[in-house]
């Protein structure tokens, strides 16, 4: 009775803080199983479960350009047991390009940390006449819209990256939508179109096989899978940089103690050589940006992509 009474008189905040996590966590991935986001989530979730002593259940909720899964997290109870692992589409692109969203990422999500980047790379067919980015830029300037490039639809990462590249080099390109990486890569290899912009993981095997030529990394840093390929910034086009990344977040107003614990554990995991190796074999670069840097990235990208949509006449949905 005395022990129970003593526990009962502890402050409620302390009890809640000490109790978390008392059950399994749900990690929502707004993509189908098997893709890059799912790979990051499963690698991180498995190790996070070991450190927290509770299961981390991956919940794939694809659809509507990540809106279905992201909205599910935004509207979930803010108790620290529902998390989101997604890319910039959920956190900035949709907010920049869609006039109406059922959630506001800056208001309804609590950023925890950015855990990885996945560089995009600009490629052409091995038999194409352009051996450098300068060659490609000269051709695009000489004949507007003669350079066609693959996207995954309006507002997709490759589409935004292509528009940034076009604006940076002062040329007009023609975007061509494809259903996914496989179809787009075949189109570039077969010279159905002139250029592709895709993840390093998707195209590196074809570059090594001599079917594609990598001209430049679109992201902020070089890729460990293609370390010899310079970034567009290194090649004189810093305005063309497009960062594809993965971030971990929770519903807004989740318990501070839970968010802090998640940040500490995730940061420690990202520093582990084994997890780094797992991510790098998938063409991803492990990083850690804390909640403040994460929020700053979201705000900056929303502003930048809205301006890009206006300049490039990308329709707001």
Short mmCIF file of C-alpha atoms in Angstrom, two decimals, residues 27-316:
data_model
loop_
_atom_site.label_atom_id
_atom_site.label_comp_id
_atom_site.label_asym_id
_atom_site.label_seq_id
_atom_site.Cartn_x
_atom_site.Cartn_y
_atom_site.Cartn_z
CA UNK A 27 5.50 4.12 -38.54
CA UNK A 28 3.44 5.27 -41.52
CA UNK A 29 5.04 5.17 -44.97
CA UNK A 30 2.90 6.91 -47.63
CA UNK A 31 4.31 4.69 -50.40
CA UNK A 32 3.91 1.03 -51.37
CA UNK A 33 6.33 -1.56 -49.96
CA UNK A 34 9.67 -1.96 -51.68
CA UNK A 35 10.47 1.61 -52.66
CA UNK A 36 13.19 3.86 -51.29
CA UNK A 37 11.05 5.35 -48.53
CA UNK A 38 9.93 1.89 -47.42
CA UNK A 39 13.54 0.66 -47.35
CA UNK A 40 14.60 3.56 -45.11
CA UNK A 41 11.59 3.06 -42.83
CA UNK A 42 12.20 -0.67 -42.35
CA UNK A 43 15.93 -0.28 -41.76
CA UNK A 44 15.34 2.50 -39.25
CA UNK A 45 12.26 0.92 -37.65
CA UNK A 46 13.96 -2.37 -36.90
CA UNK A 47 16.85 -0.74 -35.07
CA UNK A 48 14.61 1.81 -33.37
CA UNK A 49 12.48 -1.00 -31.96
CA UNK A 50 15.58 -2.58 -30.41
CA UNK A 51 16.56 0.68 -28.74
CA UNK A 52 13.06 1.53 -27.50
CA UNK A 53 12.14 -1.97 -26.37
CA UNK A 54 8.86 -1.84 -28.28
CA UNK A 55 7.83 -3.03 -31.74
CA UNK A 56 7.78 -0.52 -34.57
CA UNK A 57 5.09 -1.57 -37.04
CA UNK A 58 5.45 -0.32 -40.63
CA UNK A 59 2.11 0.84 -42.03
CA UNK A 60 2.21 1.45 -45.80
CA UNK A 61 -0.50 3.92 -46.81
CA UNK A 62 0.17 4.88 -50.43
CA UNK A 63 -1.95 7.05 -52.66
CA UNK A 64 -2.70 10.60 -53.81
CA UNK A 65 0.96 11.62 -54.04
CA UNK A 66 1.56 10.71 -50.35
CA UNK A 67 -1.43 12.74 -49.14
CA UNK A 68 -3.39 9.75 -47.79
CA UNK A 69 -0.63 8.53 -45.50
CA UNK A 70 0.58 11.96 -44.46
CA UNK A 71 -2.92 13.11 -43.57
CA UNK A 72 -3.44 9.96 -41.50
CA UNK A 73 -0.46 10.93 -39.35
CA UNK A 74 -1.43 14.60 -39.17
CA UNK A 75 -4.83 13.59 -37.77
CA UNK A 76 -3.59 10.75 -35.51
CA UNK A 77 -3.60 11.11 -31.71
CA UNK A 78 -0.64 13.23 -30.61
CA UNK A 79 0.61 10.65 -28.11
CA UNK A 80 4.02 9.73 -29.55
CA UNK A 81 2.88 6.37 -30.93
CA UNK A 82 2.27 7.36 -34.57
CA UNK A 83 5.16 8.49 -36.76
CA UNK A 84 5.68 9.43 -40.42
CA UNK A 85 8.67 8.50 -42.57
CA UNK A 86 8.45 10.26 -45.91
CA UNK A 87 10.25 12.48 -48.38
CA UNK A 88 9.95 16.08 -49.40
CA UNK A 89 6.68 15.38 -51.26
CA UNK A 90 4.88 15.08 -47.92
CA UNK A 91 6.69 17.92 -46.18
CA UNK A 92 7.13 20.62 -48.82
CA UNK A 93 6.27 19.75 -52.44
CA UNK A 94 2.55 19.13 -51.92
CA UNK A 95 2.20 22.24 -49.79
CA UNK A 96 3.89 24.29 -52.52
CA UNK A 97 2.03 22.88 -55.53
CA UNK A 98 -1.45 22.10 -54.23
CA UNK A 99 -3.94 24.83 -53.51
CA UNK A 100 -5.91 22.63 -51.10
CA UNK A 101 -4.45 20.04 -48.75
CA UNK A 102 -6.27 18.28 -45.90
CA UNK A 103 -3.23 19.02 -43.72
CA UNK A 104 -0.65 21.78 -43.29
CA UNK A 105 2.81 20.25 -42.78
CA UNK A 106 4.10 23.26 -40.85
CA UNK A 107 1.09 23.34 -38.53
CA UNK A 108 0.06 19.69 -38.24
CA UNK A 109 3.38 17.83 -38.12
CA UNK A 110 6.18 17.92 -35.56
CA UNK A 111 9.52 17.37 -37.32
CA UNK A 112 11.95 15.04 -35.55
CA UNK A 113 14.86 14.81 -37.97
CA UNK A 114 16.01 14.32 -41.55
CA UNK A 115 17.76 10.96 -41.73
CA UNK A 116 18.92 10.46 -45.33
CA UNK A 117 19.28 12.02 -48.75
CA UNK A 118 18.85 10.21 -52.05
CA UNK A 119 20.67 12.12 -54.79
CA UNK A 120 19.10 12.47 -58.20
CA UNK A 121 21.34 12.27 -61.25
CA UNK A 122 21.02 13.68 -64.76
CA UNK A 123 21.63 10.97 -67.38
CA UNK A 124 21.60 10.54 -71.15
CA UNK A 125 21.96 7.46 -73.33
CA UNK A 126 25.51 6.17 -73.75
CA UNK A 127 25.26 6.81 -77.50
CA UNK A 128 23.91 10.35 -77.15
CA UNK A 129 26.04 13.17 -78.60
CA UNK A 130 26.36 15.04 -75.28
CA UNK A 131 29.31 14.11 -73.11
CA UNK A 132 29.03 16.98 -70.60
CA UNK A 133 26.38 19.19 -69.05
CA UNK A 134 27.72 22.10 -71.12
CA UNK A 135 27.11 20.09 -74.30
CA UNK A 136 23.53 19.45 -73.25
CA UNK A 137 22.95 23.08 -72.27
CA UNK A 138 24.24 24.34 -75.63
CA UNK A 139 21.93 21.97 -77.49
CA UNK A 140 18.93 22.99 -75.38
CA UNK A 141 19.60 26.69 -75.89
CA UNK A 142 20.09 26.27 -79.64
CA UNK A 143 16.73 24.53 -80.13
CA UNK A 144 14.14 25.18 -77.38
CA UNK A 145 12.15 22.12 -76.22
CA UNK A 146 14.28 19.78 -78.32
CA UNK A 147 15.57 18.17 -75.12
CA UNK A 148 12.82 16.00 -73.64
CA UNK A 149 13.18 14.57 -70.16
CA UNK A 150 11.34 11.95 -68.15
CA UNK A 151 9.18 12.81 -65.15
CA UNK A 152 6.77 10.86 -62.96
CA UNK A 153 4.04 13.41 -63.55
CA UNK A 154 3.44 17.10 -62.88
CA UNK A 155 5.06 18.24 -59.65
CA UNK A 156 7.11 15.05 -59.19
CA UNK A 157 10.73 15.27 -58.06
CA UNK A 158 12.16 14.79 -61.57
CA UNK A 159 9.73 17.41 -62.91
CA UNK A 160 10.79 20.03 -60.36
CA UNK A 161 14.46 19.13 -60.83
CA UNK A 162 14.11 19.47 -64.60
CA UNK A 163 12.44 22.86 -64.31
CA UNK A 164 15.14 24.08 -61.94
CA UNK A 165 17.79 22.86 -64.39
CA UNK A 166 16.05 24.62 -67.29
CA UNK A 167 15.80 27.90 -65.40
CA UNK A 168 19.40 27.68 -64.18
CA UNK A 169 20.80 27.19 -67.68
CA UNK A 170 18.38 29.53 -69.45
CA UNK A 171 16.84 26.90 -71.71
CA UNK A 172 13.41 25.43 -72.42
CA UNK A 173 13.02 21.70 -71.95
CA UNK A 174 10.04 19.43 -72.61
CA UNK A 175 8.85 17.16 -69.78
CA UNK A 176 7.40 13.76 -70.66
CA UNK A 177 5.52 11.81 -67.94
CA UNK A 178 6.19 8.12 -67.30
CA UNK A 179 4.73 5.70 -64.77
CA UNK A 180 7.98 5.09 -62.92
CA UNK A 181 11.75 4.66 -62.97
CA UNK A 182 11.84 1.45 -64.99
CA UNK A 183 9.78 2.83 -67.86
CA UNK A 184 11.61 6.15 -67.87
CA UNK A 185 15.04 4.50 -67.84
CA UNK A 186 14.15 2.27 -70.79
CA UNK A 187 13.00 5.37 -72.69
CA UNK A 188 16.32 7.15 -72.10
CA UNK A 189 18.43 4.09 -72.95
CA UNK A 190 16.43 3.56 -76.15
CA UNK A 191 16.72 7.29 -77.00
CA UNK A 192 12.96 7.67 -77.06
CA UNK A 193 13.71 10.82 -75.06
CA UNK A 194 16.94 12.74 -74.59
CA UNK A 195 17.43 12.99 -70.83
CA UNK A 196 16.49 11.38 -67.54
CA UNK A 197 16.56 12.64 -63.97
CA UNK A 198 16.23 9.82 -61.47
CA UNK A 199 17.68 8.49 -58.24
CA UNK A 200 21.26 7.27 -58.28
CA UNK A 201 20.07 3.88 -57.02
CA UNK A 202 17.78 3.49 -60.05
CA UNK A 203 20.29 4.41 -62.74
CA UNK A 204 23.74 3.53 -61.34
CA UNK A 205 23.60 -0.11 -62.57
CA UNK A 206 22.89 1.13 -66.11
CA UNK A 207 25.69 3.68 -65.89
CA UNK A 208 28.13 0.97 -64.82
CA UNK A 209 26.84 -1.32 -67.59
CA UNK A 210 27.63 1.35 -70.17
CA UNK A 211 24.00 1.95 -71.17
CA UNK A 212 23.68 5.41 -69.64
CA UNK A 213 26.07 8.33 -69.21
CA UNK A 214 25.81 10.30 -65.95
CA UNK A 215 26.42 14.00 -66.54
CA UNK A 216 25.77 15.51 -63.11
CA UNK A 217 24.37 14.94 -59.64
CA UNK A 218 21.32 17.13 -59.07
CA UNK A 219 21.57 17.02 -55.25
CA UNK A 220 23.69 19.09 -52.90
CA UNK A 221 26.43 16.46 -52.49
CA UNK A 222 28.01 13.74 -54.59
CA UNK A 223 26.81 10.15 -54.33
CA UNK A 224 28.83 7.31 -52.85
CA UNK A 225 27.47 5.07 -55.66
CA UNK A 226 28.82 7.40 -58.38
CA UNK A 227 31.54 9.35 -56.56
CA UNK A 228 33.25 10.48 -59.75
CA UNK A 229 30.17 12.37 -60.99
CA UNK A 230 30.22 16.05 -60.03
CA UNK A 231 27.20 17.94 -58.72
CA UNK A 232 25.52 20.52 -60.94
CA UNK A 233 26.66 23.12 -58.41
CA UNK A 234 30.27 22.05 -58.98
CA UNK A 235 29.62 22.38 -62.72
CA UNK A 236 28.49 25.99 -62.35
CA UNK A 237 24.73 25.56 -61.89
CA UNK A 238 24.07 25.89 -58.14
CA UNK A 239 20.53 27.14 -58.79
CA UNK A 240 19.69 23.72 -60.28
CA UNK A 241 20.25 21.88 -56.99
CA UNK A 242 17.28 19.74 -55.98
CA UNK A 243 17.50 17.83 -52.72
CA UNK A 244 15.56 14.59 -52.30
CA UNK A 245 15.49 13.52 -48.66
CA UNK A 246 13.68 11.47 -46.01
CA UNK A 247 12.42 12.85 -42.71
CA UNK A 248 10.86 11.44 -39.55
CA UNK A 249 7.94 13.34 -38.00
CA UNK A 250 4.99 12.96 -35.64
CA UNK A 251 1.63 14.66 -35.20
CA UNK A 252 1.94 18.22 -33.92
CA UNK A 253 1.64 18.61 -30.14
CA UNK A 254 3.07 15.14 -29.50
CA UNK A 255 4.73 14.85 -26.06
CA UNK A 256 8.03 16.70 -25.98
CA UNK A 257 9.64 13.88 -23.99
CA UNK A 258 8.72 11.34 -26.70
CA UNK A 259 9.97 13.59 -29.51
CA UNK A 260 13.25 14.23 -27.70
CA UNK A 261 13.78 10.51 -27.07
CA UNK A 262 13.03 9.68 -30.67
CA UNK A 263 15.46 12.34 -31.87
CA UNK A 264 18.25 11.06 -29.59
CA UNK A 265 17.78 7.44 -30.56
CA UNK A 266 17.44 8.17 -34.28
CA UNK A 267 20.52 10.38 -34.30
CA UNK A 268 22.51 7.61 -32.63
CA UNK A 269 21.25 5.06 -35.15
CA UNK A 270 22.20 7.20 -38.14
CA UNK A 271 25.76 7.28 -36.80
CA UNK A 272 25.99 3.47 -36.70
CA UNK A 273 28.24 2.03 -39.45
CA UNK A 274 25.89 -0.92 -40.05
CA UNK A 275 22.85 1.29 -40.75
CA UNK A 276 24.95 3.65 -42.84
CA UNK A 277 26.15 0.73 -44.94
CA UNK A 278 22.58 -0.50 -45.43
CA UNK A 279 21.43 2.90 -46.67
CA UNK A 280 24.45 3.48 -48.90
CA UNK A 281 23.99 0.18 -50.71
CA UNK A 282 20.55 1.53 -51.68
CA UNK A 283 22.03 4.75 -53.06
CA UNK A 284 21.13 6.85 -50.04
CA UNK A 285 23.40 9.15 -48.06
CA UNK A 286 22.83 8.98 -44.26
CA UNK A 287 22.54 12.42 -42.64
CA UNK A 288 21.17 13.93 -39.48
CA UNK A 289 19.39 17.29 -39.42
CA UNK A 290 17.59 18.11 -36.19
CA UNK A 291 14.01 19.36 -35.81
CA UNK A 292 14.93 23.02 -36.22
CA UNK A 293 16.93 22.38 -39.41
CA UNK A 294 14.13 20.10 -40.67
CA UNK A 295 11.54 22.83 -40.20
CA UNK A 296 13.81 25.38 -41.88
CA UNK A 297 14.20 23.03 -44.84
CA UNK A 298 10.43 22.65 -45.13
CA UNK A 299 9.83 26.39 -45.02
CA UNK A 300 12.56 27.15 -47.54
CA UNK A 301 11.42 24.50 -50.00
CA UNK A 302 7.75 25.47 -49.83
CA UNK A 303 8.68 29.04 -50.70
CA UNK A 304 11.16 28.00 -53.40
CA UNK A 305 8.85 25.51 -55.12
CA UNK A 306 5.90 27.90 -55.10
CA UNK A 307 8.05 30.45 -56.87
CA UNK A 308 9.26 27.77 -59.29
CA UNK A 309 5.68 26.69 -60.08
CA UNK A 310 4.80 30.29 -60.88
CA UNK A 311 7.85 30.84 -63.13
CA UNK A 312 7.55 27.50 -64.90
CA UNK A 313 3.74 27.61 -65.20
CA UNK A 314 3.33 24.36 -63.27
CA UNK A 315 -0.42 24.20 -62.57
CA UNK A 316 -1.54 24.34 -58.94
#
